[in-house]
Short mmCIF file of C-alpha atoms in Angstrom, two decimals:
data_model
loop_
_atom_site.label_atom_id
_atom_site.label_comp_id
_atom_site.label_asym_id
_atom_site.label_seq_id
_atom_site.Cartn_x
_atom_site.Cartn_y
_atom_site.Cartn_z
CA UNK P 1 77.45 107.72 113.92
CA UNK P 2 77.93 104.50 115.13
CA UNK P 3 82.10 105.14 115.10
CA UNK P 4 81.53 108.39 117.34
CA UNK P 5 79.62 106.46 119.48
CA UNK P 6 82.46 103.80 119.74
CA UNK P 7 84.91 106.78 120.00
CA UNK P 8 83.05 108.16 123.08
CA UNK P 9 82.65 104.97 124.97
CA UNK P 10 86.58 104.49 124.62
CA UNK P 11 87.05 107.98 126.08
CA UNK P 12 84.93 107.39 128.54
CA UNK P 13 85.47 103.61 129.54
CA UNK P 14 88.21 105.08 131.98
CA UNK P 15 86.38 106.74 134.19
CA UNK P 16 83.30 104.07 133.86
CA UNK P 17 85.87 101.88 135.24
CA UNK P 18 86.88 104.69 138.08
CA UNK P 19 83.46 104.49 138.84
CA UNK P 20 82.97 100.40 139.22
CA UNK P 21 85.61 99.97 141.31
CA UNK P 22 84.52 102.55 143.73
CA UNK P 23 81.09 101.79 143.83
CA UNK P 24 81.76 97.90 144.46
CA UNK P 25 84.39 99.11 147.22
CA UNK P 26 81.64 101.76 148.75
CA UNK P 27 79.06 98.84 149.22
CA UNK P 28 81.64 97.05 151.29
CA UNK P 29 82.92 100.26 152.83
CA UNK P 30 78.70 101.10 154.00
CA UNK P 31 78.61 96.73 155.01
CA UNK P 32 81.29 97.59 157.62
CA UNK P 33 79.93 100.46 158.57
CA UNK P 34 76.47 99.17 159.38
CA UNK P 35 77.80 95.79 161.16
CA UNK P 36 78.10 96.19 165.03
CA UNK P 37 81.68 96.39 166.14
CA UNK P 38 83.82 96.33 169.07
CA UNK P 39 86.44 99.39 169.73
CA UNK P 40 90.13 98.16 171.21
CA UNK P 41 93.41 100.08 171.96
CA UNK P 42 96.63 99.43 170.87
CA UNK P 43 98.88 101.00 173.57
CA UNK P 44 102.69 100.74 174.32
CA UNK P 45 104.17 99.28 177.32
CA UNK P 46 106.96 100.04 179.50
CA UNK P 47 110.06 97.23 180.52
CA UNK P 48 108.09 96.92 183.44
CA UNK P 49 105.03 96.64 181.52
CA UNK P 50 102.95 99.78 182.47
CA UNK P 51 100.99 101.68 180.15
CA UNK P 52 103.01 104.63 178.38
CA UNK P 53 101.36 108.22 178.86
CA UNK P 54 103.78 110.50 177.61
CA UNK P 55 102.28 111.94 174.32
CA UNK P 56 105.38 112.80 172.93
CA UNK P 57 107.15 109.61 174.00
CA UNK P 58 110.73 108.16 172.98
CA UNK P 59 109.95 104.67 171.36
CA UNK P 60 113.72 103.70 173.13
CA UNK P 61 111.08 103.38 176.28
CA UNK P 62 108.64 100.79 174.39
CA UNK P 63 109.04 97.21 174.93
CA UNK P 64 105.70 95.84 174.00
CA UNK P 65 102.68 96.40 173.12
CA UNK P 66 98.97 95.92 174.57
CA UNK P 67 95.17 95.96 173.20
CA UNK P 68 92.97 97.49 175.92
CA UNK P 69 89.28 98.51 176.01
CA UNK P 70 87.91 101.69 177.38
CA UNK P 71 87.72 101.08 180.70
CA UNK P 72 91.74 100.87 180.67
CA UNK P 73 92.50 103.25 178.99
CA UNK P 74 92.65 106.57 181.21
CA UNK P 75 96.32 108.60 180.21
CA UNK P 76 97.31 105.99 177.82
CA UNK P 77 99.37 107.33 174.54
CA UNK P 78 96.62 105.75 172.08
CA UNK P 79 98.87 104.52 169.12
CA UNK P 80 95.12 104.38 167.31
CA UNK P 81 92.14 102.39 167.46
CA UNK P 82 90.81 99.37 166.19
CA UNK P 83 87.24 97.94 165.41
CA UNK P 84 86.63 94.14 165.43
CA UNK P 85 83.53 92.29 164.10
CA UNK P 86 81.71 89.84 165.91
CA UNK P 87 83.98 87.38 164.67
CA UNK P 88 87.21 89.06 166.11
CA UNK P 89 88.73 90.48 163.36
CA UNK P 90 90.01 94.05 162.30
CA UNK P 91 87.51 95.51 160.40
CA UNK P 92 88.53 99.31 160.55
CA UNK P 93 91.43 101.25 162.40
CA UNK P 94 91.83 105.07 162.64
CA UNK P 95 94.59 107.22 163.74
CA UNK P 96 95.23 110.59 164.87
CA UNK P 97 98.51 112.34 164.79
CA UNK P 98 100.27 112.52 168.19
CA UNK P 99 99.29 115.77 169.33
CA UNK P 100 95.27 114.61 168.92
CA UNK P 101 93.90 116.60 166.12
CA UNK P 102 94.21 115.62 162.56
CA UNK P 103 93.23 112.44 161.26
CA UNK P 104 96.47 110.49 160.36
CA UNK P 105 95.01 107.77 158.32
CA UNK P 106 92.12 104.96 158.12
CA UNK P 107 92.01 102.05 156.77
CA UNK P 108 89.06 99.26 156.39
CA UNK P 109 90.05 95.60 155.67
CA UNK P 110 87.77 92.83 154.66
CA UNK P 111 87.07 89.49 156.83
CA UNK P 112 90.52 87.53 154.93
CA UNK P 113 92.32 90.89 156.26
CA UNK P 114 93.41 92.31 153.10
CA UNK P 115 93.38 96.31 152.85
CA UNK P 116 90.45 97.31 150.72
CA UNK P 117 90.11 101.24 151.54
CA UNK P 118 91.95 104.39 153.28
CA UNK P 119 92.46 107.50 153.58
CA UNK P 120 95.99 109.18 154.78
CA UNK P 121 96.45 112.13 155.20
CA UNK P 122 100.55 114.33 155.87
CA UNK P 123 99.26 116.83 157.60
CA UNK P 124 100.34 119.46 154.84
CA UNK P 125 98.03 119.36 152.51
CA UNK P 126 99.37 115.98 150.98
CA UNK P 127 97.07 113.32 151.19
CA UNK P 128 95.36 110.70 149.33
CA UNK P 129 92.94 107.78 149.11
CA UNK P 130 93.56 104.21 148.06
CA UNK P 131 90.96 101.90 146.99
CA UNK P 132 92.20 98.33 146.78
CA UNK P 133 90.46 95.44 144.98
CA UNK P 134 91.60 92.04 142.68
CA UNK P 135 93.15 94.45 140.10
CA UNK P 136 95.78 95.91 142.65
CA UNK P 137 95.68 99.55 144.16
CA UNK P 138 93.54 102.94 142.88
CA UNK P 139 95.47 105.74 144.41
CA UNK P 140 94.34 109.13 144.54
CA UNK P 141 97.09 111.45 145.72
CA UNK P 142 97.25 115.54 146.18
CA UNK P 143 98.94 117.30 145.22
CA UNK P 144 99.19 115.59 141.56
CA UNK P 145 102.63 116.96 141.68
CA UNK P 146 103.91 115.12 144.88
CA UNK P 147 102.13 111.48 143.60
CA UNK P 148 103.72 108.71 144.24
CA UNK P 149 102.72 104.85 143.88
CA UNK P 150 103.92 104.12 147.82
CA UNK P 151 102.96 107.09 149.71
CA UNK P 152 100.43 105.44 151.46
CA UNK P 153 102.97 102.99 152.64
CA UNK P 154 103.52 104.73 155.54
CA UNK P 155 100.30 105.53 156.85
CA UNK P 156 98.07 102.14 156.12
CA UNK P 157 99.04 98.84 156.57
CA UNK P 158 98.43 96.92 153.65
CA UNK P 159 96.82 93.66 156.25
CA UNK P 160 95.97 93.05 159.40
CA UNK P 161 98.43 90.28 159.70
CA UNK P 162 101.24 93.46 158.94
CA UNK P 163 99.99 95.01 161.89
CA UNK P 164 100.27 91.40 164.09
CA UNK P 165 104.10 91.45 162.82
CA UNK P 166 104.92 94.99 163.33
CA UNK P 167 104.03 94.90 166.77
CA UNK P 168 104.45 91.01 168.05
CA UNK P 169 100.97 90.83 169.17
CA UNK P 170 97.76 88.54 169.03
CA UNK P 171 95.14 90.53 167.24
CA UNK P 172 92.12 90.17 169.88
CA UNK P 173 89.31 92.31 171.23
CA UNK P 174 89.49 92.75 174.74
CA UNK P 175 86.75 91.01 176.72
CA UNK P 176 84.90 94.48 177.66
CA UNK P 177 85.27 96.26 174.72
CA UNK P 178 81.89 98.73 173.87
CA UNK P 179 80.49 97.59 170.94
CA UNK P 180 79.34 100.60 167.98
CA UNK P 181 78.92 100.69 164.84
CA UNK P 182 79.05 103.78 162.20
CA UNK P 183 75.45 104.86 161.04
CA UNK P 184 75.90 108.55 160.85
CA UNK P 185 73.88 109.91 163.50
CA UNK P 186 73.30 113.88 164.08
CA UNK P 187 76.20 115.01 166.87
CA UNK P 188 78.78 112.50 165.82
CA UNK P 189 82.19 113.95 165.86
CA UNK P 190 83.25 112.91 162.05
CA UNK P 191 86.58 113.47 159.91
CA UNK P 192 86.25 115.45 156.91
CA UNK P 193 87.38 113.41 153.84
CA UNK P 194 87.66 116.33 151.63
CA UNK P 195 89.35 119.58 150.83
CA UNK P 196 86.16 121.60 149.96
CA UNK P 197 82.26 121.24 151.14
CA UNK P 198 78.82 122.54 149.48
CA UNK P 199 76.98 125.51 149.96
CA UNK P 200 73.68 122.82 149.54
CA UNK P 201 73.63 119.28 148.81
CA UNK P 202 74.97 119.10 145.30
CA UNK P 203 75.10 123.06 145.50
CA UNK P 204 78.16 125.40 144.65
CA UNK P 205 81.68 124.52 146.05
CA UNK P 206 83.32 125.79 148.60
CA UNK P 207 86.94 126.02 151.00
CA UNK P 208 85.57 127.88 153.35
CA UNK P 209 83.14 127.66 155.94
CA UNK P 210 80.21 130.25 156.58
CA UNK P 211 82.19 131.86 159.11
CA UNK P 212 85.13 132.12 156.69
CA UNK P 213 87.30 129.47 158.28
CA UNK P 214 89.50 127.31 155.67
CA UNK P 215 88.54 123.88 155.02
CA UNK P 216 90.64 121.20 155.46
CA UNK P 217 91.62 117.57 154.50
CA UNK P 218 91.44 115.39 157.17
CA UNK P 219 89.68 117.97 160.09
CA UNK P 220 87.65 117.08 162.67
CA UNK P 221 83.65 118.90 162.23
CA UNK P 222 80.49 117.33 163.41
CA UNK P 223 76.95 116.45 162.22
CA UNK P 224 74.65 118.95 162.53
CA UNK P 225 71.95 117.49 160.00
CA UNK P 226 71.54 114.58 157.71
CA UNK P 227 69.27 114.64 154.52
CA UNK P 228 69.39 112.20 151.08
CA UNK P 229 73.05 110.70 151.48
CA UNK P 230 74.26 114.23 152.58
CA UNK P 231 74.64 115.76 155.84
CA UNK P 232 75.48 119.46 157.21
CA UNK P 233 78.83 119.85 158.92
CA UNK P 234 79.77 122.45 161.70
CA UNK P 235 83.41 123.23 163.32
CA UNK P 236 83.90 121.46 166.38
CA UNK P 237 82.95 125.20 167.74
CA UNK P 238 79.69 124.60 166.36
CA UNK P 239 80.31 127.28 163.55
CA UNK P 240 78.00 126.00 160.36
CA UNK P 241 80.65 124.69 157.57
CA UNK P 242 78.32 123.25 154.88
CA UNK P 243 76.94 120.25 153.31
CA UNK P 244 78.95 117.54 152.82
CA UNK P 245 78.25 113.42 150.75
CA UNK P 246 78.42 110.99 153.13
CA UNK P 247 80.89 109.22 151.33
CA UNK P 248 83.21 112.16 152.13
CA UNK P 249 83.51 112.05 155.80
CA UNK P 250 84.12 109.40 158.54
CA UNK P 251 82.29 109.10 161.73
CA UNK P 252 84.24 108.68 164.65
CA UNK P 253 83.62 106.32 167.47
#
């Protein structure tokens, strides 16, 4: 008996560690969350240093770069947005794709800087998650048959000093920037971290929606109701979509 028992702990000592790395990462991941934080811009500039507004612009017209609040930030081309703590440093960045709808990626970094969580996602049904700790990186990538070890490579940057040398600039929240933070609250627009919801919390799977529309990685829904570490999700058109862990989606601000 004692052998099985030894057998089964080895089978299972995988997934125990799957499941320690996450949940150490998650209680940073919620820390963030709950701290207040300041939301910046990182925008391009023009030779003659004016904000860029084309949405589809050429980078041959980008000569620098900026980091505005929201007050300055009327037609800009958003390259994405950044949240600093109180003590001026990148806690959390998040990223659409250029035409404004699907998420693009996130990514949280502790106070030294270092990458510690996101989520990327290609826009055809590739994406993935990385967890990051001491022990390197935990990717999870989908479709298993398109993994790879660097796909997130081009999505997340791997520290916020990456991000200071990509695009020569002093990492700083502007001196009006609205302060947040990311306690779910019912009517938040979120992003849905997940290719399938639940009919109830811990209920039957789903891909669809109740009004038969096709759940997606990376999709924009919003809170309609929070309850026990879960919380209801409708389409942006307010068309009920199911329930959904908390874990699984990110609130946008």
């Amino acid at each position: 008996m004692k052998i099985i028992m030894l057998y089964i702990l080895f089978l299972l000592s995988p997934y125990t560690f799957a499941q320690s790395y996450k949940v150490t990462i998650q209680t940073e991941l919620d820390a963030i969350n709950e701290m207040p934080l300041w939301i910046a811009y990182l925008v391009p500039l023009d030779s003659l240093g004016e904000v860029i507004s084309d949405e589809y612009m050429d980078f041959n017209q980008v000569h620098s770069y900026k980091i505005l609040d929201d007050g300055q930030i009327k037609n800009a081309n958003i390259l994405f947005t950044m949240y600093f703590d109180r003590d001026n440093k990148i806690r959390k960045i998040f990223k659409r794709w250029a035409d404004g709808g699907d998420l693009h990626s996130i990514a949280y970094y502790n106070s030294d800087g270092r990458l510690i969580y996101g989520v990327y996602n290609k826009g055809d049904e590739t994406h993935g998650k990385l967890y990051a700790d001491a022990s390197g990186f935990h990717i999870e990538h989908f479709p298993k048959e398109n993994e790879c070890k660097d796909c997130f490579e081009a999505y997340l940057f791997p520290s916020t000093k990456c991000i200071e040398t990509q695009y020569d600039i002093m990492l700083q929240s502007p001196q009006n920037a609205k302060r947040t933070n990311f306690m779910p609250q019912v009517g938040d627009n979120a992003i849905l971290c997940s290719t399938h919801v639940y009919s109830l919390p811990n209920g039957e799977k789903t891909t669809k929606g109740e009004d038969g529309v096709a759940v997606r990685f990376g999709m924009s829904v919003v809170i309609s109701a929070l309850t026990n570490g879960w919380c209801r999700v409708n389409s942006i058109f307010n068309a009920p979509f199911g329930y959904i862990p908390i874990q699984d989606i990110e609130v946008i601000k």
